[in-house]
XYZ file of C-alpha atoms in Angstrom:
609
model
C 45.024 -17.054 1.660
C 48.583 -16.102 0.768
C 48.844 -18.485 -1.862
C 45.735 -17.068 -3.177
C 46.917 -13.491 -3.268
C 50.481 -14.519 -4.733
C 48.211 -16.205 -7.703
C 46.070 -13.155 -7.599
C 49.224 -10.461 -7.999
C 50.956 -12.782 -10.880
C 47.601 -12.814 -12.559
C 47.683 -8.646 -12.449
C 51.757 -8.625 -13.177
C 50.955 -11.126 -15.962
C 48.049 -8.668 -17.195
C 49.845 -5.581 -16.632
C 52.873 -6.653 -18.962
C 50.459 -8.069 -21.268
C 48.578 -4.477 -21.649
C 52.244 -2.676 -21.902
C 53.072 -5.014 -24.669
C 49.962 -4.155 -26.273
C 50.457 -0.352 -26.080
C 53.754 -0.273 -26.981
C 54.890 2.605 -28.663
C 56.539 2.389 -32.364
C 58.085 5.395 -34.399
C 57.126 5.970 -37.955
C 58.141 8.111 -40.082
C 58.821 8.972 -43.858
C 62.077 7.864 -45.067
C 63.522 9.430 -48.350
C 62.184 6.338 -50.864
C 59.962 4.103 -48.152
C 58.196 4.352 -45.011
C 60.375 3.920 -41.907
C 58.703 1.590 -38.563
C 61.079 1.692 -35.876
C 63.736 2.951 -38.349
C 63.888 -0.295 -40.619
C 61.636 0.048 -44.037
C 57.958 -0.621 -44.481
C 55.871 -1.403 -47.600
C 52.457 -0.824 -46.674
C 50.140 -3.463 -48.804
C 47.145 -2.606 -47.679
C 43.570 -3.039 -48.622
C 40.285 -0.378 -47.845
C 37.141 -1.866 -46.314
C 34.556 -0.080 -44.405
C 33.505 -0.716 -41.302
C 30.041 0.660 -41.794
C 29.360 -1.277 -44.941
C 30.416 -4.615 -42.862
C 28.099 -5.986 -40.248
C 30.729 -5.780 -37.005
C 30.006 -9.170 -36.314
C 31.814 -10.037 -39.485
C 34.912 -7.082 -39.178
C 37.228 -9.684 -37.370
C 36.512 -12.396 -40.004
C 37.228 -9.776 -43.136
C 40.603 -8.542 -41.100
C 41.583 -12.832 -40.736
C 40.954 -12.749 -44.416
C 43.126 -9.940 -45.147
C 46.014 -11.306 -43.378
C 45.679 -14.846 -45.710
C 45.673 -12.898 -48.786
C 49.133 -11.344 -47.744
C 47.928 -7.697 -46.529
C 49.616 -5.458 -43.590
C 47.176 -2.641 -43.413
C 44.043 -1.881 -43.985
C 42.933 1.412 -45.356
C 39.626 2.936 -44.350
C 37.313 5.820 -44.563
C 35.013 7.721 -41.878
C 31.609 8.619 -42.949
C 30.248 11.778 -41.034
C 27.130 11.523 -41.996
C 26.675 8.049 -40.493
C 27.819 9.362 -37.012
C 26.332 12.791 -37.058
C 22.919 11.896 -39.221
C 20.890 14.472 -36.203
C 23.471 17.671 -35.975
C 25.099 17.144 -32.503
C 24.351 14.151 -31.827
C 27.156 11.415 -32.315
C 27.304 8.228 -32.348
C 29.637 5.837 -32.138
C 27.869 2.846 -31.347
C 27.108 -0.703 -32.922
C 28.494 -0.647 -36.956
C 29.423 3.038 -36.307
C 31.901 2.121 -34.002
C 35.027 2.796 -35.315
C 37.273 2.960 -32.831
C 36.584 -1.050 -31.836
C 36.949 -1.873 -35.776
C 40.750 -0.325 -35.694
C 41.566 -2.264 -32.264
C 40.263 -5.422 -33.908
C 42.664 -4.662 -36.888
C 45.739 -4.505 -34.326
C 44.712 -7.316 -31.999
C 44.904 -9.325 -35.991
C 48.225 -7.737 -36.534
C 47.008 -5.173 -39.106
C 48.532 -1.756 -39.401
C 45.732 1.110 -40.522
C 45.848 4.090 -42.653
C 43.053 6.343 -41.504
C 40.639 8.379 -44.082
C 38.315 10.470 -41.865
C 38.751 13.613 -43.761
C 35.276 14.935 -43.867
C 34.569 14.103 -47.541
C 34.854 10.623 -48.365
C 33.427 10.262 -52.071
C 33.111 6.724 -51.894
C 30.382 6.205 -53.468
C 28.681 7.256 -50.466
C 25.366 9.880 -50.156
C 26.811 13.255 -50.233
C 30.413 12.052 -49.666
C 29.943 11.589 -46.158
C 28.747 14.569 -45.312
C 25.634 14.691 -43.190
C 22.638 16.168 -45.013
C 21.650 18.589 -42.555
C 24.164 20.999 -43.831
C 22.060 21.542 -47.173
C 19.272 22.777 -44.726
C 20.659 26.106 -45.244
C 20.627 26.616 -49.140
C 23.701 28.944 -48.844
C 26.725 26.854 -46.838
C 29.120 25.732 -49.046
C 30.779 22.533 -47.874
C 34.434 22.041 -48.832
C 35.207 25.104 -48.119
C 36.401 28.179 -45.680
C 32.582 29.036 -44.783
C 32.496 29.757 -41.708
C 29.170 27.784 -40.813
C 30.486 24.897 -42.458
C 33.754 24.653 -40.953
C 32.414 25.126 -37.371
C 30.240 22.251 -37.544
C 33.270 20.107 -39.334
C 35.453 21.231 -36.289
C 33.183 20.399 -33.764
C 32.691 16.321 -35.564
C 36.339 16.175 -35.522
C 36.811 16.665 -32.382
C 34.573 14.248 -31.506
C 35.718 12.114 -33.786
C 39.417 12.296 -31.849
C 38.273 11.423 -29.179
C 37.549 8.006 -30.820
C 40.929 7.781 -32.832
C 43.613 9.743 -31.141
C 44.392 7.374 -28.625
C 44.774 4.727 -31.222
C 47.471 6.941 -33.075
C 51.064 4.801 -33.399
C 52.182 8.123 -31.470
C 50.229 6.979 -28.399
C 50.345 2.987 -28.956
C 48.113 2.224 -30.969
C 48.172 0.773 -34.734
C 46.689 3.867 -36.607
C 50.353 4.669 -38.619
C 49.083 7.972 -40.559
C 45.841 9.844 -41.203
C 44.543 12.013 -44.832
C 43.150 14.950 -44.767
C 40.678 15.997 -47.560
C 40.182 13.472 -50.038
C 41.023 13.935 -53.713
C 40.648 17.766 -53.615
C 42.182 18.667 -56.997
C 39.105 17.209 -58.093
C 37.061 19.804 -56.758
C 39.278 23.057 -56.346
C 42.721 24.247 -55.186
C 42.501 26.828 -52.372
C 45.760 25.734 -50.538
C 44.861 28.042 -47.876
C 41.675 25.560 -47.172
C 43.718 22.491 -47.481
C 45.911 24.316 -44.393
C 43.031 24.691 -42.711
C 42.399 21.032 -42.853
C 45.178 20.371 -41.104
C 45.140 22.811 -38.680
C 41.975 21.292 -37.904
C 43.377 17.837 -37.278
C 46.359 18.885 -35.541
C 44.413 20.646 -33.077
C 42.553 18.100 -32.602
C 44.513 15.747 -31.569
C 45.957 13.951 -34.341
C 49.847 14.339 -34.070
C 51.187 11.364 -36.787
C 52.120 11.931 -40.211
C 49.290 13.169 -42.423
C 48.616 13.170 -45.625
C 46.613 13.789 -49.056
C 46.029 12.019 -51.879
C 44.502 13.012 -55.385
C 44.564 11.786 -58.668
C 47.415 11.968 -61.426
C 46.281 14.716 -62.860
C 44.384 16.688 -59.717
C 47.890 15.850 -57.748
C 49.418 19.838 -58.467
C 46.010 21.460 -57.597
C 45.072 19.383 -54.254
C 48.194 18.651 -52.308
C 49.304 20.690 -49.532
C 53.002 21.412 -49.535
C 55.336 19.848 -47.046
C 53.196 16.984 -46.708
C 52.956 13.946 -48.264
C 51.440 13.614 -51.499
C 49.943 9.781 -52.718
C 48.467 9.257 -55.787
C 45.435 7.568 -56.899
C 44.678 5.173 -59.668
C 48.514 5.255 -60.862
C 49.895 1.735 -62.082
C 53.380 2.401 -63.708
C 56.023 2.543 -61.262
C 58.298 5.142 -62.916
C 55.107 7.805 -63.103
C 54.406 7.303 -59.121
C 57.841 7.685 -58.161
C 58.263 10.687 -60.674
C 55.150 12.235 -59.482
C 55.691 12.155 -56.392
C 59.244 13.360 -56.377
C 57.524 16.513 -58.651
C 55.157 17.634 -55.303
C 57.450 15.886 -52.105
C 60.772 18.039 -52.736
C 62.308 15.339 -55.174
C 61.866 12.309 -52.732
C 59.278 9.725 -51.451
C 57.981 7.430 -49.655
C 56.111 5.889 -52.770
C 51.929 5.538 -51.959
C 49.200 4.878 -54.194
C 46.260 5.475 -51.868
C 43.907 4.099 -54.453
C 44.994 1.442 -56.402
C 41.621 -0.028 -58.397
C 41.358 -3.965 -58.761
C 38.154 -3.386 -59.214
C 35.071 -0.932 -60.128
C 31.565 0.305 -58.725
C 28.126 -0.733 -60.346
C 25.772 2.621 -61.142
C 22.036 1.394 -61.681
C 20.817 0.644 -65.265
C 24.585 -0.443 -66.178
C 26.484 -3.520 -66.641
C 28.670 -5.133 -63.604
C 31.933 -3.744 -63.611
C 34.853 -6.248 -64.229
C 38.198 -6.122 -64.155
C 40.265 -9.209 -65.413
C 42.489 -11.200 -62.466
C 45.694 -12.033 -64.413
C 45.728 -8.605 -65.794
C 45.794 -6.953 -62.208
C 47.850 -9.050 -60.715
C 50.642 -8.398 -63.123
C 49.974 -4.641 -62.520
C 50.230 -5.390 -58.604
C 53.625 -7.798 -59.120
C 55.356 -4.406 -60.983
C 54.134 -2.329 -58.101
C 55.425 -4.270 -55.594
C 58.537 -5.362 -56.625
C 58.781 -1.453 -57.531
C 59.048 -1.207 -54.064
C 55.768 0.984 -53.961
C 53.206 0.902 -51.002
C 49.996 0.215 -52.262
C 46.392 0.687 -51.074
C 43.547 -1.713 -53.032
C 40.529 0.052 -53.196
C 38.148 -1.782 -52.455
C 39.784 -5.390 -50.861
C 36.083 -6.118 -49.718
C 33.319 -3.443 -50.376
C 30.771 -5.376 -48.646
C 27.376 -3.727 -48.813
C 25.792 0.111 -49.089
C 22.617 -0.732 -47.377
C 19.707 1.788 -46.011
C 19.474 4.383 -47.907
C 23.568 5.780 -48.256
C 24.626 5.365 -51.845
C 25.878 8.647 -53.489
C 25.545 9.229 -57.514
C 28.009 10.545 -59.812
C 26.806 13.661 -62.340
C 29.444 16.272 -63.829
C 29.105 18.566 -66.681
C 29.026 16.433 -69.481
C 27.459 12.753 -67.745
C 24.499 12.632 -66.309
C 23.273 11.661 -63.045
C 23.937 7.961 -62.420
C 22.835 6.617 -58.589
C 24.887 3.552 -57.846
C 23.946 0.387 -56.751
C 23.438 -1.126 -53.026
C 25.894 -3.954 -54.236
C 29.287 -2.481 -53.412
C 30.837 -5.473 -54.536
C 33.115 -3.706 -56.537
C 34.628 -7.079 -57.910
C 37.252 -6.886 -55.347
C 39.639 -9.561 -54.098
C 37.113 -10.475 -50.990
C 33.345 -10.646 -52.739
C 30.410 -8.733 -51.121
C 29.733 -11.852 -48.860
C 33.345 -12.137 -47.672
C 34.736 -14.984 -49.755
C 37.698 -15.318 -51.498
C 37.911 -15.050 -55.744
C 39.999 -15.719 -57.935
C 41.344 -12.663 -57.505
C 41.981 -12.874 -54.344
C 43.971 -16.043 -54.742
C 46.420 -14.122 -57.731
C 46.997 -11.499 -55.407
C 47.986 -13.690 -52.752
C 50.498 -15.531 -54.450
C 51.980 -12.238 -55.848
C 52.431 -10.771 -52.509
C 53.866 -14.169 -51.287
C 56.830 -13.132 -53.794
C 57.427 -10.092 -51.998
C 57.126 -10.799 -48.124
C 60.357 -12.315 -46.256
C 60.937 -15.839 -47.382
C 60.309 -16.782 -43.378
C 57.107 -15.327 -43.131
C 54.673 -18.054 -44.355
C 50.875 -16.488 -45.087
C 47.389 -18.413 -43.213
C 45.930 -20.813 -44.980
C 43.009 -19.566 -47.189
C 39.392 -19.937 -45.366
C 36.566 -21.924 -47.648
C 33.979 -20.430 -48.682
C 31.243 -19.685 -46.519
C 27.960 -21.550 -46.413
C 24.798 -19.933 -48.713
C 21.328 -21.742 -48.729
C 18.193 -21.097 -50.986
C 15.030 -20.340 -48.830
C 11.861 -21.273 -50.853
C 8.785 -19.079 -51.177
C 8.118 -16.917 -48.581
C 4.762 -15.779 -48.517
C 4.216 -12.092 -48.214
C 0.265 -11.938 -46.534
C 0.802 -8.654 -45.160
C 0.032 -5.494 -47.230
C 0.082 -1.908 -46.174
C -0.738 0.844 -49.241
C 1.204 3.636 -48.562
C -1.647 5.906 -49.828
C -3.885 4.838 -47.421
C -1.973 5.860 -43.758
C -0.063 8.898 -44.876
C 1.712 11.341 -41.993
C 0.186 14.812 -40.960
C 0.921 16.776 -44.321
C 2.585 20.122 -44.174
C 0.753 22.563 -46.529
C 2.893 25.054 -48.979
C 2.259 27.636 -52.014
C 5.150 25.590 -53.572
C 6.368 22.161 -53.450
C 9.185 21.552 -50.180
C 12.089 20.137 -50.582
C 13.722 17.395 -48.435
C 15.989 19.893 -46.361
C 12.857 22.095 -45.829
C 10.678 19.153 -44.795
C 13.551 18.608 -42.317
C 14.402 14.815 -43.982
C 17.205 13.279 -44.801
C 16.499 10.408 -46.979
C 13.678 8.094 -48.611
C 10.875 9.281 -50.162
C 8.694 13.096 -50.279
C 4.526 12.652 -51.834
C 3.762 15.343 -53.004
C -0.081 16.509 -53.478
C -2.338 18.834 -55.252
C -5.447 19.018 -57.252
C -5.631 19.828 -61.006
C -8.477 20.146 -63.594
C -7.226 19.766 -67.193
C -4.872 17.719 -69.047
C -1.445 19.234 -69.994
C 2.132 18.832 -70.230
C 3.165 18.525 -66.679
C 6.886 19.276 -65.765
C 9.086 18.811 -62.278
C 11.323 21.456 -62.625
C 14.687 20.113 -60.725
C 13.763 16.790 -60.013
C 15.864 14.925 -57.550
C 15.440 12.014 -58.405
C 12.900 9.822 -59.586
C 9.213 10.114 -59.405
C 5.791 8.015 -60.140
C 2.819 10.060 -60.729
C -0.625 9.354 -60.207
C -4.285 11.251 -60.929
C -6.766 9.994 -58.265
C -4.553 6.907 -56.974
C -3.777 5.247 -60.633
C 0.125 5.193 -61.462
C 0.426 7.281 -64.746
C 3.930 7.119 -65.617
C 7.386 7.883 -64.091
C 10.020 10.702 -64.168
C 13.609 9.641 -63.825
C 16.851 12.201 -63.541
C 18.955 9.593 -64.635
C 17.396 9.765 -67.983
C 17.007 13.787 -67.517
C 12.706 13.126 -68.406
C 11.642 15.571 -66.043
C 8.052 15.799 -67.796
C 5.017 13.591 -68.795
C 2.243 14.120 -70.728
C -1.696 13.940 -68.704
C -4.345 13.218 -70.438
C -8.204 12.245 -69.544
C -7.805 14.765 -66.671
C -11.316 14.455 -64.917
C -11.806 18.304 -62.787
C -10.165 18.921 -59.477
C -8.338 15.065 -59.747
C -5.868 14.626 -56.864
C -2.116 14.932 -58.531
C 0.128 12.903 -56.347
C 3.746 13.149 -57.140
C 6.176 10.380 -55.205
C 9.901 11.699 -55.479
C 12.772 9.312 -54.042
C 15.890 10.613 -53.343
C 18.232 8.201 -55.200
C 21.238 9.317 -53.500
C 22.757 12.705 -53.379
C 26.333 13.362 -55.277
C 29.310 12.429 -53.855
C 31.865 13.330 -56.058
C 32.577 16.246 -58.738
C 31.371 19.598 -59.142
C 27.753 19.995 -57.614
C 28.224 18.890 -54.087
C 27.118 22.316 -53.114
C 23.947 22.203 -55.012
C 22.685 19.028 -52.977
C 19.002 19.652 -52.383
C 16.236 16.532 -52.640
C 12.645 16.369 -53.918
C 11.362 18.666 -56.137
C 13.616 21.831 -56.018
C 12.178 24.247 -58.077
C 8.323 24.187 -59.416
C 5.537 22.201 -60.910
C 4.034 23.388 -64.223
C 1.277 22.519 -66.614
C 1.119 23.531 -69.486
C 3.704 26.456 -68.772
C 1.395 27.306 -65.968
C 3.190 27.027 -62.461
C 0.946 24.444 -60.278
C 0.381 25.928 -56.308
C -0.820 25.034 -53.374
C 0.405 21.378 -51.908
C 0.901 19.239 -49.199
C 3.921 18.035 -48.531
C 3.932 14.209 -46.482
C 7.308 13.180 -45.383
C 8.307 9.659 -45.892
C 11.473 8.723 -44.631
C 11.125 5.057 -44.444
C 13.606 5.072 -41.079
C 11.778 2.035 -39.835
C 8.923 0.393 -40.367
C 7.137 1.109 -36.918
C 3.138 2.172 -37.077
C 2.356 0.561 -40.576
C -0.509 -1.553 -40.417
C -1.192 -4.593 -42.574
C -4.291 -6.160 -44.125
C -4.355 -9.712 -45.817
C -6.476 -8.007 -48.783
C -3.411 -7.345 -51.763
C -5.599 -4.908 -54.616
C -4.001 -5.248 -57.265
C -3.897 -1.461 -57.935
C -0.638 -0.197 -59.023
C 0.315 1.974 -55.600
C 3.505 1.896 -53.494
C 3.193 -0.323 -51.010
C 4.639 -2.627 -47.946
C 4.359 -5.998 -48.482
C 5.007 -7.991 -45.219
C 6.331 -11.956 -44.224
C 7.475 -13.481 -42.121
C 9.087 -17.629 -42.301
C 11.113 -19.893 -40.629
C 14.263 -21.479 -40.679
C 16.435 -23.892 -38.540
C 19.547 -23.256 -40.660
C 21.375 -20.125 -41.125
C 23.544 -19.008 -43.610
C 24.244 -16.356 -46.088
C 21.784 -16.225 -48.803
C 20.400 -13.431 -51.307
C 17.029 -12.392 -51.963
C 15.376 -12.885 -55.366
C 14.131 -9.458 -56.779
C 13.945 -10.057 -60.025
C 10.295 -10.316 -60.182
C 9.868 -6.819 -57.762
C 10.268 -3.211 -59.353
C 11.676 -0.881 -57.112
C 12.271 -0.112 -53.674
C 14.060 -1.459 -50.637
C 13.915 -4.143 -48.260
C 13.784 -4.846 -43.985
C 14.886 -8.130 -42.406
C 14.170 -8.619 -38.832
C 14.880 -4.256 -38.368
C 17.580 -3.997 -40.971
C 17.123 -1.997 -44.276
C 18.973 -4.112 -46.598
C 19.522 -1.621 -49.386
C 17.718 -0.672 -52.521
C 16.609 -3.025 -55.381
C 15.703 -1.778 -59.069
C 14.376 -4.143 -61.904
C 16.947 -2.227 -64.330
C 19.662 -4.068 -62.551
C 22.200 -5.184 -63.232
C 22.318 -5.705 -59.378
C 19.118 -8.448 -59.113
C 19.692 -9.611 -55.674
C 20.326 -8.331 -52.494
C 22.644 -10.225 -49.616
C 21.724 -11.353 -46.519
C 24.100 -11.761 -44.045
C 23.984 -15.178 -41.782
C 24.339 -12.757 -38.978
C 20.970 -10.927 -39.876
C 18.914 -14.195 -40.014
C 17.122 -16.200 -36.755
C 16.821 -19.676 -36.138
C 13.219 -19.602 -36.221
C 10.884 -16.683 -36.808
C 12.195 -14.165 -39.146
C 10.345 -11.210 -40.426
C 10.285 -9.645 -44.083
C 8.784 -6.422 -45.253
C 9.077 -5.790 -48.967
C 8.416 -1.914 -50.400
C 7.357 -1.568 -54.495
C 6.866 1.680 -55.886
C 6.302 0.159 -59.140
C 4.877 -2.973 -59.320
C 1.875 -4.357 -57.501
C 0.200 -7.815 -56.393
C 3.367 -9.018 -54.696
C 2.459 -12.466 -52.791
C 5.892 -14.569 -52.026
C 9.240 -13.466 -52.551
C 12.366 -16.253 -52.471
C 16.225 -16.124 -52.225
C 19.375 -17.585 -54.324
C 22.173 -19.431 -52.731
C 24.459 -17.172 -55.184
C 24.080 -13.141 -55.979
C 22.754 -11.984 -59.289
C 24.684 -8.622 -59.832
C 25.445 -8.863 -63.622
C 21.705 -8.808 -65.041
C 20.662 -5.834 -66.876
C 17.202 -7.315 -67.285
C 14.913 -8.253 -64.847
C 12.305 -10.886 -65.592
C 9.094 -10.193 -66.602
């Protein structure tokens, strides 16, 4: 029995000193020209990923891959909308949890720089915010409204709870934490920018902070006496003298955003940008002595219905892809490029000739599933929800929805020139169930002309929100569906019903084995087998538009105008045996077997025929 408890105690001792060793504390701090950990010098190279864009099976495996490429830190946002999508209710479970994603980082050795200011950008819907705050038509997020900045408190403190305790300050590997993102973009009210971080400090969040904005936004969006990084800055004289212009003629030296790569909008080609070229750029960098963040070092995947859009003054509005590829260093799937393997060997020249970097992992597996026969179909128009009846069309917001798709349906008797005043963002209209033609913000054709209008037809207008802004000057002016009115003919149309279609799951649908080949939105349904798994990528080239469930998990979107043509699987989402499919088309029809690629398809402007 003694022995036993003697084992027992040096067990606990052994775990006790084990758990100290863990939480040991560190100081850092700015230095005049560098970072100071534990008062010797520290270049950050670091790399952004997201932890909601990575299944968390996968986080430690991207983190491993990280550390072989030659990386220290990892940079990464917080998305508020993905852990406050229901106002007051939080979660930080599953993919969302982001506290377990920065102790997985430390327990690889990885330093983090935390981005949970509540607007991301990112190519992300509304910037991370949640879309409940465009319920009222008046709050104006990203900035001192009252309404908006007590609901921003109240997430932030929440989202402390996660994240304080894994502040360097307390023992934990978080090293310093921005507030705001890119502001000077958007405005320059310093007085809200002190409010930000008044907001973390109260909070909880007692490290360094600081902002970051791009070359030319640096003067309006910085907050004096804090640090200042700069985004998308490659010569190593302008960073330092930038810098030095907004941090009292010193450093340390932090590009926050340094771009090896590029994001894909829909209807575009794949953005590129060449290895040997960046590389070089990263080399002068480096050896500039320069901490550097790459955004992205793996951008993994936008899937359900998240990506944001771009639109400004002068471009229009451009949805991005569910691909966020981003032709970074690490692919969508996790593998290493070519890239990847320039930018290890020029950090190599910069680390400690002792330290010696991990071997590079292979590439991971992919197979090429065969047809898989969709005998399942479910026409949308045929099991609509309880309608909500208006004088005027609802928006989104109203409807209380956040995302997917708004029909919207009256009854006209004469032909006309029918215009959606405000689309957001793309519609297919039909006259008693037959697709007419489409309406597309993108391409700002906001009105089609009817024809052969038989009296009181049924006018059924199908809006999809194609992601709401995330970055530039209309944040505030947010709103999905059809925002304003419906005329024909001049003549304002009245009197709808409004069905919500949010497309959260798939629960309630039923399916038939008859497939009509009538051109109608509909589910088309699967399900196959397999005894292997691996990563693969589904085959869309042959679909139109829509999005896609595997086994409970909304892929992302697809559209035939690529140049995205496939969508990735994860290994990690796929059974050994049965798996189930479910396929939705808004614009094509007669859908019978779908397949996938052992390799993506994301350059491919067009789809086949």
């Amino acid at each position: 029995m003694k022995k036993s408890l003697t084992i027992l105690s040096a067990a606990l001792l052994f775990l006790s000193t084990n758990l100290q060793a863990q939480k040991a504390t560190h100081k850092f701090e700015l230095g005049d020209s560098s970072f100071m950990l534990d008062g010797k010098p520290l270049q950050m190279i670091s790399g952004e990923m997201h932890c909601a864009r990575i299944p968390k099976e996968y986080w430690r495996d991207r983190m491993k891959m990280a550390k072989a490429m030659g990386l220290n830190t990892i940079g990464t946002y917080v998305f508020w909308n993905a852990h406050e999508e229901v106002q007051g209710k939080y979660d930080f479970s599953g993919n969302n949890n982001i506290a377990e994603f920065v102790k997985i980082a430390q327990e690889e050795g990885l330093w983090v720089v935390m981005r949970p200011s509540p607007y991301a950008c990112a190519e992300w819907e509304f910037g991370g915010y949640p879309w409940w705050l465009l319920k009222d038509s008046s709050v104006k997020v990203r900035s001192k409204d009252p309404r908006f900045i007590e609901a921003y408190k109240k997430y932030i403190n929440q989202l402390a709870k996660q994240l304080v305790p894994l502040q360097v300050t307390h023992g934990g590997n978080i090293l310093m934490v921005q507030i705001e993102n890119e502001y000077g973009s958007y405005s320059d009210d310093k007085s809200y920018m002190d409010l930000n971080r008044q907001i973390f400090r109260e909070a909880g969040f007692d490290g360094v902070l600081f902002t970051c904005d791009g070359a030319d936004q640096m003067t309006k969006g910085y907050l004096p006496g804090y640090l200042p990084a700069v985004n998308g800055l490659e010569d190593p004289v302008e960073v330092k003298k930038l810098i030095n212009k907004h941090h009292e003629g010193k450093g340390p030296y932090y590009v926050a955003e340094w771009y090896p790569g590029w994001f894909d909008h829909w209807g575009e080609k794949h953005a590129k940008v060449a290895a040997e070229g960046a590389a070089k750029k990263l080399d002068a960098i480096l050896g500039a002595g320069i901490s550097i963040n790459m955004y992205m070092f793996h951008g993994g995947t936008t899937r359900d219905f998240m990506n944001g859009a771009n639109m400004n003054k002068t471009e229009a509005y451009a949805p991005q892809v569910s691909s966020y590829d981003y032709d970074s260093p690490l692919d969508e799937a996790g593998n290493p490029t070519e890239k990847f393997l320039k930018f290890r060997d020029v950090i190599a020249k910069h680390l400690p000739a002792d330290i010696k970097l991990p071997a590079v992992p292979a590439k991971k597996r992919t197979i090429a599933i065969g047809d898989i026969q969709l005998s399942g179909y479910a026409p949308v128009f045929n099991k609509l929800p309880k309608g909500l009846t208006s004088k005027t069309p609802l928006t989104f917001e109203e409807l209380n929805q956040a995302y997917g798709f708004v029909l919207y349906r009256t009854h006209i008797s004469a032909a006309g020139l029918l215009k959606v005043k405000e689309l957001r963002d793309y519609a297919t209209i039909y006259i008693n169930g037959k697709q007419i033609g489409t309406l597309d913000r993108r391409l700002t054709k906001d009105s089609l002309q009817l024809v052969n209008v038989p009296k009181n037809a049924v006018l059924d207008i199908l809006v999809e929100n194609n992601g709401r802004i995330n970055y530039g000057p209309y944040l505030t002016d947010n709103r999905h569906g059809i925002t304003r009115e419906v005329s024909l003919d001049g003549k304002i149309v009245q009197n709808w019903e409004n069905y919500s279609l949010p497309f959260a799951n798939l629960k309630g649908w039923k399916y038939t084995a008859a497939n009509i080949d009538k051109v109608q939105p509909a589910l088309y349904k699967g399900t196959f087998e397999v005894s292997d798994v691996a990563d693969t990528y589904l085959d869309m080239r042959r679909f139109g538009k829509g999005f896609v469930f595997l086994n409970g998990h909304n892929l992302g979107k697809y559209w035939n105008i690529g140049a995205q043509q496939t969508i990735y699987v994860p290994a990690v989402w796929l059974k050994k045996g049965k798996n189930e499919i479910t396929v939705f088309d808004q614009l094509k029809s007669g859908h019978t077997k779908i397949s996938t690629l052992a390799d993506p398809i994301l350059d491919s402007p067009v789809a086949a025929k």
